[in-house]
XYZ file of C-alpha atoms in Angstrom:
299
model
C 0.000 0.000 0.000
C 1.371 3.413 -0.928
C 2.331 5.655 1.963
C 0.159 8.662 2.685
C 1.615 12.125 2.010
C 1.910 12.706 5.768
C 3.732 9.411 6.308
C 6.057 10.088 3.408
C 6.989 13.522 4.689
C 7.564 12.094 8.195
C 10.036 9.674 6.605
C 11.827 12.531 4.860
C 11.932 14.560 8.082
C 13.219 11.608 10.088
C 15.916 10.916 7.538
C 16.973 14.557 7.421
C 17.257 14.818 11.218
C 20.214 12.458 11.324
C 23.217 14.335 12.751
C 25.715 12.331 10.698
C 25.284 12.512 6.942
C 26.140 9.191 5.347
C 27.383 9.777 1.842
C 25.808 7.282 -0.575
C 27.915 5.274 -2.981
C 28.006 6.601 -6.541
C 25.362 5.266 -8.882
C 26.407 2.442 -11.160
C 27.429 3.921 -14.529
C 25.362 3.024 -17.557
C 26.895 0.917 -20.275
C 28.810 3.269 -22.539
C 28.803 6.065 -19.980
C 31.794 7.825 -18.557
C 32.312 10.281 -15.755
C 31.741 13.901 -16.670
C 35.067 15.725 -16.672
C 33.868 18.713 -14.670
C 36.780 18.625 -12.242
C 34.246 18.693 -9.409
C 33.489 16.230 -6.631
C 29.838 15.493 -5.941
C 28.427 14.034 -2.731
C 24.737 14.164 -3.612
C 24.892 13.528 -7.365
C 26.274 11.010 -9.822
C 27.307 12.929 -12.948
C 28.443 11.444 -16.239
C 28.192 11.668 -20.012
C 26.412 8.907 -21.879
C 24.941 7.985 -25.258
C 26.651 6.452 -28.277
C 28.271 9.807 -29.046
C 28.805 10.728 -25.383
C 26.678 13.805 -26.073
C 24.105 13.392 -23.301
C 24.761 14.707 -19.826
C 23.273 12.465 -17.135
C 22.685 13.762 -13.612
C 21.366 11.335 -11.002
C 20.160 12.660 -7.660
C 21.945 10.396 -5.215
C 20.717 10.900 -1.656
C 18.808 7.643 -1.153
C 18.733 7.704 2.657
C 16.450 10.766 2.436
C 14.517 9.772 -0.713
C 16.593 12.362 -2.611
C 15.244 15.207 -0.472
C 16.527 18.471 -1.950
C 18.894 19.977 0.579
C 20.878 23.135 -0.176
C 24.033 21.090 -0.720
C 22.339 18.977 -3.375
C 20.891 22.012 -5.130
C 24.274 23.765 -5.130
C 25.868 20.679 -6.689
C 23.067 20.543 -9.242
C 23.790 24.142 -10.206
C 27.486 23.336 -10.658
C 26.778 20.198 -12.685
C 24.367 22.047 -14.969
C 26.847 24.886 -15.514
C 29.552 22.374 -16.426
C 27.279 20.669 -18.950
C 26.097 24.003 -20.311
C 29.736 24.877 -21.024
C 30.629 21.457 -22.480
C 30.383 21.711 -26.302
C 30.011 17.932 -26.575
C 26.797 17.826 -24.532
C 23.661 18.494 -26.558
C 20.979 17.535 -24.028
C 20.729 16.704 -20.335
C 18.800 14.043 -18.400
C 18.028 14.435 -14.691
C 16.846 11.371 -12.789
C 16.669 9.900 -9.290
C 16.197 6.326 -8.133
C 13.431 3.862 -8.891
C 11.925 4.663 -5.485
C 12.103 8.434 -5.617
C 12.960 11.123 -8.124
C 12.883 13.523 -5.170
C 10.431 13.331 -2.268
C 10.559 17.063 -1.572
C 12.729 19.762 -0.066
C 14.758 18.995 3.064
C 12.360 19.797 5.914
C 15.134 20.026 8.505
C 16.641 23.005 6.675
C 13.305 24.804 6.674
C 11.598 24.006 9.948
C 13.349 26.673 12.069
C 13.467 29.466 9.506
C 11.526 32.670 10.096
C 9.968 35.140 7.685
C 12.781 37.684 7.931
C 15.461 35.068 7.202
C 13.555 33.663 4.220
C 12.780 37.103 2.803
C 16.227 38.627 3.368
C 18.163 35.655 2.021
C 15.849 35.002 -0.930
C 15.402 31.404 0.228
C 14.908 29.036 -2.748
C 15.607 31.843 -5.223
C 18.565 29.936 -6.678
C 16.584 26.743 -7.237
C 15.491 27.647 -10.757
C 18.830 26.949 -12.442
C 17.283 24.050 -14.346
C 14.753 26.370 -15.975
C 17.448 28.785 -17.183
C 19.744 26.225 -18.852
C 19.760 26.836 -22.610
C 20.285 23.184 -23.485
C 17.216 20.897 -23.455
C 16.674 19.086 -20.151
C 14.643 15.885 -19.702
C 13.361 14.691 -16.319
C 13.202 10.887 -16.015
C 10.871 10.426 -13.048
C 10.485 7.139 -11.202
C 8.782 6.887 -7.827
C 7.947 9.959 -5.790
C 8.146 13.456 -7.281
C 6.608 15.450 -4.460
C 6.880 19.063 -3.360
C 10.259 20.354 -4.477
C 10.754 17.142 -6.445
C 7.653 17.840 -8.527
C 8.787 21.452 -8.935
C 12.232 20.302 -10.074
C 10.696 17.982 -12.676
C 8.480 20.797 -13.951
C 11.525 23.044 -14.424
C 12.736 20.564 -17.047
C 11.671 20.842 -20.680
C 10.327 17.302 -21.060
C 9.078 14.903 -18.389
C 9.165 11.142 -18.966
C 7.643 9.067 -16.149
C 7.938 5.492 -14.980
C 4.573 3.785 -14.661
C 4.768 3.838 -10.843
C 5.693 7.518 -10.562
C 3.615 9.784 -8.335
C 3.429 13.571 -8.565
C 2.179 15.955 -5.922
C 2.476 19.289 -4.110
C 1.706 18.279 -0.503
C 3.122 21.408 1.160
C -0.338 22.225 2.534
C 0.057 19.249 4.889
C 3.116 20.951 6.373
C 1.365 24.264 6.861
C 2.955 26.009 3.898
C 2.629 26.315 0.108
C 4.930 25.489 -2.818
C 7.787 27.979 -3.054
C 9.816 26.946 -6.096
C 7.250 27.495 -8.823
C 4.812 24.702 -7.972
C 1.611 26.725 -8.021
C 2.633 28.456 -11.256
C 4.072 25.675 -13.409
C 1.558 23.061 -12.271
C -1.367 25.347 -13.113
C 0.047 26.057 -16.571
C 0.654 22.353 -17.158
C -2.582 20.752 -15.927
C -5.068 23.620 -15.660
C -6.540 25.494 -12.716
C -8.983 22.903 -11.376
C -6.575 19.973 -11.026
C -3.720 22.196 -9.843
C -5.970 23.772 -7.219
C -7.129 20.350 -6.045
C -3.575 19.036 -5.740
C -2.267 22.143 -3.953
C -5.198 22.476 -1.553
C -5.519 18.786 -0.624
C -1.944 17.561 -0.957
C -3.225 14.612 -2.990
C -0.927 12.901 -5.461
C -1.606 11.826 -9.033
C -0.265 8.743 -10.779
C 1.914 8.667 -13.870
C -1.102 7.748 -15.993
C -3.110 10.654 -14.554
C -0.154 12.989 -15.071
C 0.060 11.993 -18.731
C -3.670 12.437 -19.220
C -3.460 15.909 -17.635
C -0.504 16.934 -19.805
C 2.114 17.058 -17.055
C 4.255 14.317 -18.626
C 4.655 13.404 -22.286
C 5.250 9.640 -22.059
C 5.037 6.806 -19.522
C 7.333 3.764 -19.557
C 7.913 0.601 -17.532
C 10.121 1.429 -14.566
C 13.189 -0.373 -15.910
C 12.834 1.156 -19.388
C 12.425 4.767 -18.336
C 16.021 5.952 -18.149
C 17.061 4.416 -21.450
C 14.020 5.986 -23.114
C 14.928 9.409 -21.721
C 18.530 9.029 -22.876
C 17.351 7.952 -26.343
C 15.217 11.090 -26.577
C 18.155 13.207 -25.408
C 20.404 11.596 -28.048
C 17.880 12.419 -30.761
C 17.792 16.036 -29.587
C 21.581 16.215 -29.317
C 21.976 14.998 -32.925
C 20.433 18.258 -34.151
C 22.052 21.684 -34.153
C 22.707 22.697 -30.542
C 22.465 26.343 -31.558
C 19.079 25.962 -33.222
C 17.818 23.680 -30.421
C 18.478 26.506 -27.966
C 16.478 28.860 -30.177
C 13.616 26.355 -30.422
C 13.595 25.935 -26.639
C 13.485 29.701 -26.122
C 10.574 29.999 -28.528
C 8.506 27.249 -26.873
C 9.170 28.778 -23.461
C 7.845 32.074 -24.783
C 4.515 30.356 -25.403
C 4.557 29.094 -21.831
C 5.551 32.376 -20.212
C 4.151 35.237 -22.333
C 1.070 36.317 -24.252
C 0.272 34.960 -27.718
C 1.268 38.237 -29.371
C 4.587 38.410 -27.529
C 5.220 34.725 -28.186
C 4.661 34.961 -31.919
C 6.968 37.979 -32.093
C 9.645 35.981 -30.295
C 9.112 33.032 -32.615
C 9.442 35.212 -35.739
C 12.597 36.873 -34.439
C 14.210 33.519 -33.676
C 13.051 32.039 -36.988
C 14.756 34.901 -38.829
C 17.865 34.391 -36.678
C 18.272 30.806 -37.892
C 18.917 32.226 -41.367
C 22.155 33.689 -40.027
C 23.459 30.231 -39.076
C 25.506 27.715 -41.019
C 23.318 24.939 -39.616
C 20.144 26.323 -41.224
C 21.941 26.469 -44.567
C 23.323 22.958 -44.115
C 19.969 21.535 -43.005
C 18.054 22.861 -45.998
C 20.833 21.972 -48.439
C 20.975 18.418 -47.085
C 17.204 18.117 -47.466
C 17.338 19.232 -51.109
C 20.289 16.917 -51.793
C 18.513 14.043 -49.998
C 21.298 13.363 -47.518
C 21.735 13.519 -43.766
C 22.636 16.952 -42.471
C 26.014 17.459 -40.777
C 25.490 20.196 -38.241
C 28.434 22.151 -36.808
C 26.536 24.122 -34.135
C 27.347 27.358 -35.886
């Protein structure tokens, strides 16, 4: 029987209250994967490059003793890993995943429980958590297990969400006497509509992977053991295109999500015109006419 939201958050709190932080072993590398040469050590993440062309950056949240609860240390490492992949010309797309049990069960309650209004307001608490949403390269969330609270918000910051068939999504902050603070009320409402978002936020209830797909929160659902490979395959397909033009396409789609129709279409037109200043647009159209595969140079 699935744990209730209250029971799940008690587990996260209990795990986070441990005085001694046990560092988990690194995740087992995928076949054909290699460590990402960022020059950085990660305690809460396993970071590597994968894919047949080594052009997919893979970030695995790796804090299993707390169901991948998002502590400040983990989020700081995530920012560093994303910056490294953003600056790596070989990487064309990024996959963020967790474990089969939990993508991320929420923010670390221990770090929040004693904070006051002045401290939160003055320090801009959680303001740096949106790094995922500002990365110019496409980011795919591969979600197995729990994606609750901050975990659901983190998944929604990604450009594409693939879910394992046992995944569960929710914003149960109301059960802790607070509300989502990292974009949950905004992105969830845009993704699934006002009624379902309001129900989830006000009750703390979770939805299944199938319900999330039906509502438009995720694009595809896979068997648990097939999820990560499917996400990597999608990332490889994206990375095989022009990285420069992919960034433009991502910016244009985000404009539809974040602005009015008039502003969005203006952005789209401007970016469409901009592709005509690239070598990759010329190569893509020439290859089409010549009936051959395009060889993009990201220029």
